[in-house]
mmCIF file of C-alpha atoms in Angstrom:
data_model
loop_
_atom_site.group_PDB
_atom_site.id
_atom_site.type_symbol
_atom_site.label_atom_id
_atom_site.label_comp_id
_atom_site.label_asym_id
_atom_site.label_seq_id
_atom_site.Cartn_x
_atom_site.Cartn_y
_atom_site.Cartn_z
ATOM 1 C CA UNK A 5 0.000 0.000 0.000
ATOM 2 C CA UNK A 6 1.658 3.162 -0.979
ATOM 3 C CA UNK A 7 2.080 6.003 1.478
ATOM 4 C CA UNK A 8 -0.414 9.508 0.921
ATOM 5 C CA UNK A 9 2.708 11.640 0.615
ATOM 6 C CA UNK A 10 4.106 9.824 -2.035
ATOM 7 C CA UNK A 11 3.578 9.734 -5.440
ATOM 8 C CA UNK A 12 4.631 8.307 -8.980
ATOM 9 C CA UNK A 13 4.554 10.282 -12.340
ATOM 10 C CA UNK A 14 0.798 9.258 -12.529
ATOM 11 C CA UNK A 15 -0.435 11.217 -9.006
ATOM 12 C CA UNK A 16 -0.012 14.665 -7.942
ATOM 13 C CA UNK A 17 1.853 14.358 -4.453
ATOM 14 C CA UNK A 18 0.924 15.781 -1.328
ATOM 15 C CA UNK A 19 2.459 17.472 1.672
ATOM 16 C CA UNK A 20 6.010 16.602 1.678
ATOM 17 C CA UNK A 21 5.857 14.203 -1.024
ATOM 18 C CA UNK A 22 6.393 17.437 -3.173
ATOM 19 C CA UNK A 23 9.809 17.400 -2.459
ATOM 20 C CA UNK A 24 10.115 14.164 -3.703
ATOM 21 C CA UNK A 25 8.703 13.639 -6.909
ATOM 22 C CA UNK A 26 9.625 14.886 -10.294
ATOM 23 C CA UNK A 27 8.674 17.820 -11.600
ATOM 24 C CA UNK A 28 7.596 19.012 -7.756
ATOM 25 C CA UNK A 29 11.300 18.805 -6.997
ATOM 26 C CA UNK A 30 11.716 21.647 -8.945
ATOM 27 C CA UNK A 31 9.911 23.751 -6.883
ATOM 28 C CA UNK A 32 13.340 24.509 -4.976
ATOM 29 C CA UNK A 33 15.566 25.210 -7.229
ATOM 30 C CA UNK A 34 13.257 27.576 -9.327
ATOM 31 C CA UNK A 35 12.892 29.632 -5.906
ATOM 32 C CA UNK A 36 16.683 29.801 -5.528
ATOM 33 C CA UNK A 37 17.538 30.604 -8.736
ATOM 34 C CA UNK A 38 14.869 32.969 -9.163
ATOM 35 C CA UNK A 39 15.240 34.709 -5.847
ATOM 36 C CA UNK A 40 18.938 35.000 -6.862
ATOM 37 C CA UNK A 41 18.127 36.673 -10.221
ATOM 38 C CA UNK A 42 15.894 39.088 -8.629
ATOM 39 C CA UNK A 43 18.572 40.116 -6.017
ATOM 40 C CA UNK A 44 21.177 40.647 -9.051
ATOM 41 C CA UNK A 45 19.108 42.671 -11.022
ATOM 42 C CA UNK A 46 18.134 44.616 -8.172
ATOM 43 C CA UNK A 47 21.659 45.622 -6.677
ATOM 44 C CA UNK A 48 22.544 46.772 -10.215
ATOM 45 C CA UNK A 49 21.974 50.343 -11.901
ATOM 46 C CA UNK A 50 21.263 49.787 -15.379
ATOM 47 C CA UNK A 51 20.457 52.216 -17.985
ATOM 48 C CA UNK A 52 17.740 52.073 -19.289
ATOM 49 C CA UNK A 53 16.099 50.829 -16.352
ATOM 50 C CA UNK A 54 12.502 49.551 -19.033
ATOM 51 C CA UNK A 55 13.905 45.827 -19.776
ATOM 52 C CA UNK A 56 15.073 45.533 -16.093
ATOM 53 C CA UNK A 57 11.523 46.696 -14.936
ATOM 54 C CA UNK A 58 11.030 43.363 -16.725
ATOM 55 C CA UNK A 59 13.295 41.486 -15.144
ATOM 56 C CA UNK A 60 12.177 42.349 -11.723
ATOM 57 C CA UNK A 61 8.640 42.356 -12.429
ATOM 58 C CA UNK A 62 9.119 38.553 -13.658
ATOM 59 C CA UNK A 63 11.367 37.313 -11.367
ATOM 60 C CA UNK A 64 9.331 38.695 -8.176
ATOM 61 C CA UNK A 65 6.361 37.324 -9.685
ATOM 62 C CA UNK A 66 7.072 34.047 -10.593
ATOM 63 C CA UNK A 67 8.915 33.761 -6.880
ATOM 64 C CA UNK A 68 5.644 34.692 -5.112
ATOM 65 C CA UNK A 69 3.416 32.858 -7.407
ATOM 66 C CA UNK A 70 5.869 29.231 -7.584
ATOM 67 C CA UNK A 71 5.886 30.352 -3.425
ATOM 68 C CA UNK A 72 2.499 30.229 -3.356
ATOM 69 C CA UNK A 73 1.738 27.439 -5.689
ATOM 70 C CA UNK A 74 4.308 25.204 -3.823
ATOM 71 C CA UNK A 75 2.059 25.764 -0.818
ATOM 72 C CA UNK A 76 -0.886 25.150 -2.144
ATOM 73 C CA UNK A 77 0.738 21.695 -3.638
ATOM 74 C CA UNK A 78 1.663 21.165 -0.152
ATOM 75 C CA UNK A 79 -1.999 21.172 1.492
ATOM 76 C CA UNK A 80 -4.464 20.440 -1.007
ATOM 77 C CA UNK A 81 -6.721 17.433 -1.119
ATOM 78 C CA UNK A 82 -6.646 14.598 -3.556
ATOM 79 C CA UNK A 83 -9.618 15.359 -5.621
ATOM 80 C CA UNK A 84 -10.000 17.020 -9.060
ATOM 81 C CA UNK A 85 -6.529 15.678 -9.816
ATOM 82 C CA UNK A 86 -6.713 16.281 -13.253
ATOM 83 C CA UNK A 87 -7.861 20.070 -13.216
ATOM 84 C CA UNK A 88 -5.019 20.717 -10.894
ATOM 85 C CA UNK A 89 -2.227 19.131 -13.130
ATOM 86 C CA UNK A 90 -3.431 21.002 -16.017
ATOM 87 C CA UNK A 91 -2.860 24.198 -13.578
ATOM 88 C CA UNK A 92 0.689 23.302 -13.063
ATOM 89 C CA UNK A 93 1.381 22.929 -16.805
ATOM 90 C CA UNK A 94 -0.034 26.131 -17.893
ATOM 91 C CA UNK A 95 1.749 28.124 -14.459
ATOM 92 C CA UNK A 96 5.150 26.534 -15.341
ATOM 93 C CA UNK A 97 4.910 27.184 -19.171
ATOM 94 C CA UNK A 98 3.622 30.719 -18.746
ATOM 95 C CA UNK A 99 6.383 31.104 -16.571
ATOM 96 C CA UNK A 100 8.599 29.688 -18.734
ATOM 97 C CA UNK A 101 7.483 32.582 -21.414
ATOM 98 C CA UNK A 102 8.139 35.012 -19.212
ATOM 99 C CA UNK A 103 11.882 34.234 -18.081
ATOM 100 C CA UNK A 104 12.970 33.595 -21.543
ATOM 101 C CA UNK A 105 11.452 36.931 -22.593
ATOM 102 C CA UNK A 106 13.417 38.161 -19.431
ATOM 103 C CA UNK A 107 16.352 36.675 -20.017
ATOM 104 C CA UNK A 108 16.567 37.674 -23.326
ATOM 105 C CA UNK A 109 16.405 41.571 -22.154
ATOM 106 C CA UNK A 110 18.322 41.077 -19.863
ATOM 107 C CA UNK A 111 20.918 39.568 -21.848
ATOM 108 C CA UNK A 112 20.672 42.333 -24.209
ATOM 109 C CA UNK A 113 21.175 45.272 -21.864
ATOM 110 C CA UNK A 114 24.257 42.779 -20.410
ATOM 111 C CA UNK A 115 25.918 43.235 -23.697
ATOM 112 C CA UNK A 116 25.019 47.133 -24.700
ATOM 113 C CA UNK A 117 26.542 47.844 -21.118
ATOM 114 C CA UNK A 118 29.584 45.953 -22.213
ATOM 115 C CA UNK A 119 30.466 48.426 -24.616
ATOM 116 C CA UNK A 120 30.651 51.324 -22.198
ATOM 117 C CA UNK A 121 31.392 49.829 -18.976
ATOM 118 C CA UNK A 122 35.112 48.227 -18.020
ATOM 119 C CA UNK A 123 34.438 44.511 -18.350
ATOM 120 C CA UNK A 124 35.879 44.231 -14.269
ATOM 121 C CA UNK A 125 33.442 46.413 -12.975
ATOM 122 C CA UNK A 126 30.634 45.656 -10.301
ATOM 123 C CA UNK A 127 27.883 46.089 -11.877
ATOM 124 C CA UNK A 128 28.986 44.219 -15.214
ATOM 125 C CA UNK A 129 29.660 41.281 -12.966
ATOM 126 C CA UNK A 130 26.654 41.262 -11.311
ATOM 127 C CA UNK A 131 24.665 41.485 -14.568
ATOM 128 C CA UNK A 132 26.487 38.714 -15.986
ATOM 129 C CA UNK A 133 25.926 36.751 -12.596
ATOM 130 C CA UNK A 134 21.498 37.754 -12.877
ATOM 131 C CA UNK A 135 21.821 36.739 -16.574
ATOM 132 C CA UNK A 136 22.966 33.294 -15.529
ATOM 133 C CA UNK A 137 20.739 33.077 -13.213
ATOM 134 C CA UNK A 138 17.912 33.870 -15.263
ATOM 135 C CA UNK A 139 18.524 31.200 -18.035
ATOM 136 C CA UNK A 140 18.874 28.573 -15.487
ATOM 137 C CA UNK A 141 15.619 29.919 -13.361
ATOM 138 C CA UNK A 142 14.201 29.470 -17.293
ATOM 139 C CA UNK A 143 15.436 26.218 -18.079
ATOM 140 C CA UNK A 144 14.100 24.775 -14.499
ATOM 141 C CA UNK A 145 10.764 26.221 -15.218
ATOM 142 C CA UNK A 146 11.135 25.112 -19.293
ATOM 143 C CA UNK A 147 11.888 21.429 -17.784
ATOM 144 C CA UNK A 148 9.336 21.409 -14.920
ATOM 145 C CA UNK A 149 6.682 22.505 -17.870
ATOM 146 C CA UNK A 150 7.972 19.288 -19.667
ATOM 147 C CA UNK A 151 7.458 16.974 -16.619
ATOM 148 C CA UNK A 152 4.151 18.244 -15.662
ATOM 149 C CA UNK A 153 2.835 17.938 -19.463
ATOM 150 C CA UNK A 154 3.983 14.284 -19.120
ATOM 151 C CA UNK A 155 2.737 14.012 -15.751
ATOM 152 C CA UNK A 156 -0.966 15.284 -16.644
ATOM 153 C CA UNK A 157 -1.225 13.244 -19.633
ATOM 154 C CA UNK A 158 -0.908 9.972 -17.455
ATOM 155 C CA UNK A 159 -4.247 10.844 -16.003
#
Protein backbone atom coordinates (compact mmCIF):
# COMPACT_ATOMS: atom_id res chain seq x y z
CA UNK A 1 0.00 0.00 0.00
CA UNK A 2 1.66 3.16 -0.98
CA UNK A 3 2.08 6.00 1.48
CA UNK A 4 -0.41 9.51 0.92
CA UNK A 5 2.71 11.64 0.62
CA UNK A 6 4.11 9.82 -2.03
CA UNK A 7 3.58 9.73 -5.44
CA UNK A 8 4.63 8.31 -8.98
CA UNK A 9 4.55 10.28 -12.34
CA UNK A 10 0.80 9.26 -12.53
CA UNK A 11 -0.43 11.22 -9.01
CA UNK A 12 -0.01 14.66 -7.94
CA UNK A 13 1.85 14.36 -4.45
CA UNK A 14 0.92 15.78 -1.33
CA UNK A 15 2.46 17.47 1.67
CA UNK A 16 6.01 16.60 1.68
CA UNK A 17 5.86 14.20 -1.02
CA UNK A 18 6.39 17.44 -3.17
CA UNK A 19 9.81 17.40 -2.46
CA UNK A 20 10.11 14.16 -3.70
CA UNK A 21 8.70 13.64 -6.91
CA UNK A 22 9.62 14.89 -10.29
CA UNK A 23 8.67 17.82 -11.60
CA UNK A 24 7.60 19.01 -7.76
CA UNK A 25 11.30 18.80 -7.00
CA UNK A 26 11.72 21.65 -8.94
CA UNK A 27 9.91 23.75 -6.88
CA UNK A 28 13.34 24.51 -4.98
CA UNK A 29 15.57 25.21 -7.23
CA UNK A 30 13.26 27.58 -9.33
CA UNK A 31 12.89 29.63 -5.91
CA UNK A 32 16.68 29.80 -5.53
CA UNK A 33 17.54 30.60 -8.74
CA UNK A 34 14.87 32.97 -9.16
CA UNK A 35 15.24 34.71 -5.85
CA UNK A 36 18.94 35.00 -6.86
CA UNK A 37 18.13 36.67 -10.22
CA UNK A 38 15.89 39.09 -8.63
CA UNK A 39 18.57 40.12 -6.02
CA UNK A 40 21.18 40.65 -9.05
CA UNK A 41 19.11 42.67 -11.02
CA UNK A 42 18.13 44.62 -8.17
CA UNK A 43 21.66 45.62 -6.68
CA UNK A 44 22.54 46.77 -10.21
CA UNK A 45 21.97 50.34 -11.90
CA UNK A 46 21.26 49.79 -15.38
CA UNK A 47 20.46 52.22 -17.99
CA UNK A 48 17.74 52.07 -19.29
CA UNK A 49 16.10 50.83 -16.35
CA UNK A 50 12.50 49.55 -19.03
CA UNK A 51 13.90 45.83 -19.78
CA UNK A 52 15.07 45.53 -16.09
CA UNK A 53 11.52 46.70 -14.94
CA UNK A 54 11.03 43.36 -16.73
CA UNK A 55 13.29 41.49 -15.14
CA UNK A 56 12.18 42.35 -11.72
CA UNK A 57 8.64 42.36 -12.43
CA UNK A 58 9.12 38.55 -13.66
CA UNK A 59 11.37 37.31 -11.37
CA UNK A 60 9.33 38.70 -8.18
CA UNK A 61 6.36 37.32 -9.69
CA UNK A 62 7.07 34.05 -10.59
CA UNK A 63 8.92 33.76 -6.88
CA UNK A 64 5.64 34.69 -5.11
CA UNK A 65 3.42 32.86 -7.41
CA UNK A 66 5.87 29.23 -7.58
CA UNK A 67 5.89 30.35 -3.42
CA UNK A 68 2.50 30.23 -3.36
CA UNK A 69 1.74 27.44 -5.69
CA UNK A 70 4.31 25.20 -3.82
CA UNK A 71 2.06 25.76 -0.82
CA UNK A 72 -0.89 25.15 -2.14
CA UNK A 73 0.74 21.69 -3.64
CA UNK A 74 1.66 21.17 -0.15
CA UNK A 75 -2.00 21.17 1.49
CA UNK A 76 -4.46 20.44 -1.01
CA UNK A 77 -6.72 17.43 -1.12
CA UNK A 78 -6.65 14.60 -3.56
CA UNK A 79 -9.62 15.36 -5.62
CA UNK A 80 -10.00 17.02 -9.06
CA UNK A 81 -6.53 15.68 -9.82
CA UNK A 82 -6.71 16.28 -13.25
CA UNK A 83 -7.86 20.07 -13.22
CA UNK A 84 -5.02 20.72 -10.89
CA UNK A 85 -2.23 19.13 -13.13
CA UNK A 86 -3.43 21.00 -16.02
CA UNK A 87 -2.86 24.20 -13.58
CA UNK A 88 0.69 23.30 -13.06
CA UNK A 89 1.38 22.93 -16.81
CA UNK A 90 -0.03 26.13 -17.89
CA UNK A 91 1.75 28.12 -14.46
CA UNK A 92 5.15 26.53 -15.34
CA UNK A 93 4.91 27.18 -19.17
CA UNK A 94 3.62 30.72 -18.75
CA UNK A 95 6.38 31.10 -16.57
CA UNK A 96 8.60 29.69 -18.73
CA UNK A 97 7.48 32.58 -21.41
CA UNK A 98 8.14 35.01 -19.21
CA UNK A 99 11.88 34.23 -18.08
CA UNK A 100 12.97 33.60 -21.54
CA UNK A 101 11.45 36.93 -22.59
CA UNK A 102 13.42 38.16 -19.43
CA UNK A 103 16.35 36.67 -20.02
CA UNK A 104 16.57 37.67 -23.33
CA UNK A 105 16.41 41.57 -22.15
CA UNK A 106 18.32 41.08 -19.86
CA UNK A 107 20.92 39.57 -21.85
CA UNK A 108 20.67 42.33 -24.21
CA UNK A 109 21.17 45.27 -21.86
CA UNK A 110 24.26 42.78 -20.41
CA UNK A 111 25.92 43.24 -23.70
CA UNK A 112 25.02 47.13 -24.70
CA UNK A 113 26.54 47.84 -21.12
CA UNK A 114 29.58 45.95 -22.21
CA UNK A 115 30.47 48.43 -24.62
CA UNK A 116 30.65 51.32 -22.20
CA UNK A 117 31.39 49.83 -18.98
CA UNK A 118 35.11 48.23 -18.02
CA UNK A 119 34.44 44.51 -18.35
CA UNK A 120 35.88 44.23 -14.27
CA UNK A 121 33.44 46.41 -12.98
CA UNK A 122 30.63 45.66 -10.30
CA UNK A 123 27.88 46.09 -11.88
CA UNK A 124 28.99 44.22 -15.21
CA UNK A 125 29.66 41.28 -12.97
CA UNK A 126 26.65 41.26 -11.31
CA UNK A 127 24.66 41.49 -14.57
CA UNK A 128 26.49 38.71 -15.99
CA UNK A 129 25.93 36.75 -12.60
CA UNK A 130 21.50 37.75 -12.88
CA UNK A 131 21.82 36.74 -16.57
CA UNK A 132 22.97 33.29 -15.53
CA UNK A 133 20.74 33.08 -13.21
CA UNK A 134 17.91 33.87 -15.26
CA UNK A 135 18.52 31.20 -18.04
CA UNK A 136 18.87 28.57 -15.49
CA UNK A 137 15.62 29.92 -13.36
CA UNK A 138 14.20 29.47 -17.29
CA UNK A 139 15.44 26.22 -18.08
CA UNK A 140 14.10 24.77 -14.50
CA UNK A 141 10.76 26.22 -15.22
CA UNK A 142 11.13 25.11 -19.29
CA UNK A 143 11.89 21.43 -17.78
CA UNK A 144 9.34 21.41 -14.92
CA UNK A 145 6.68 22.51 -17.87
CA UNK A 146 7.97 19.29 -19.67
CA UNK A 147 7.46 16.97 -16.62
CA UNK A 148 4.15 18.24 -15.66
CA UNK A 149 2.83 17.94 -19.46
CA UNK A 150 3.98 14.28 -19.12
CA UNK A 151 2.74 14.01 -15.75
CA UNK A 152 -0.97 15.28 -16.64
CA UNK A 153 -1.22 13.24 -19.63
CA UNK A 154 -0.91 9.97 -17.45
CA UNK A 155 -4.25 10.84 -16.00
Amino acid sequence: MMDSNTATMGNLPRGIGICTTIPDILYLPELVFGGWSWILVATTLVVPANPQAWVMFVSLFCFCVTFIWMVMFFGRDAQHRGSWAAADVAYHGIAAFFYLSASVALAKVTLEIKETTPLNSQNYKLDISAVVFSYVATLLYFVHTIFSAIRWKSF
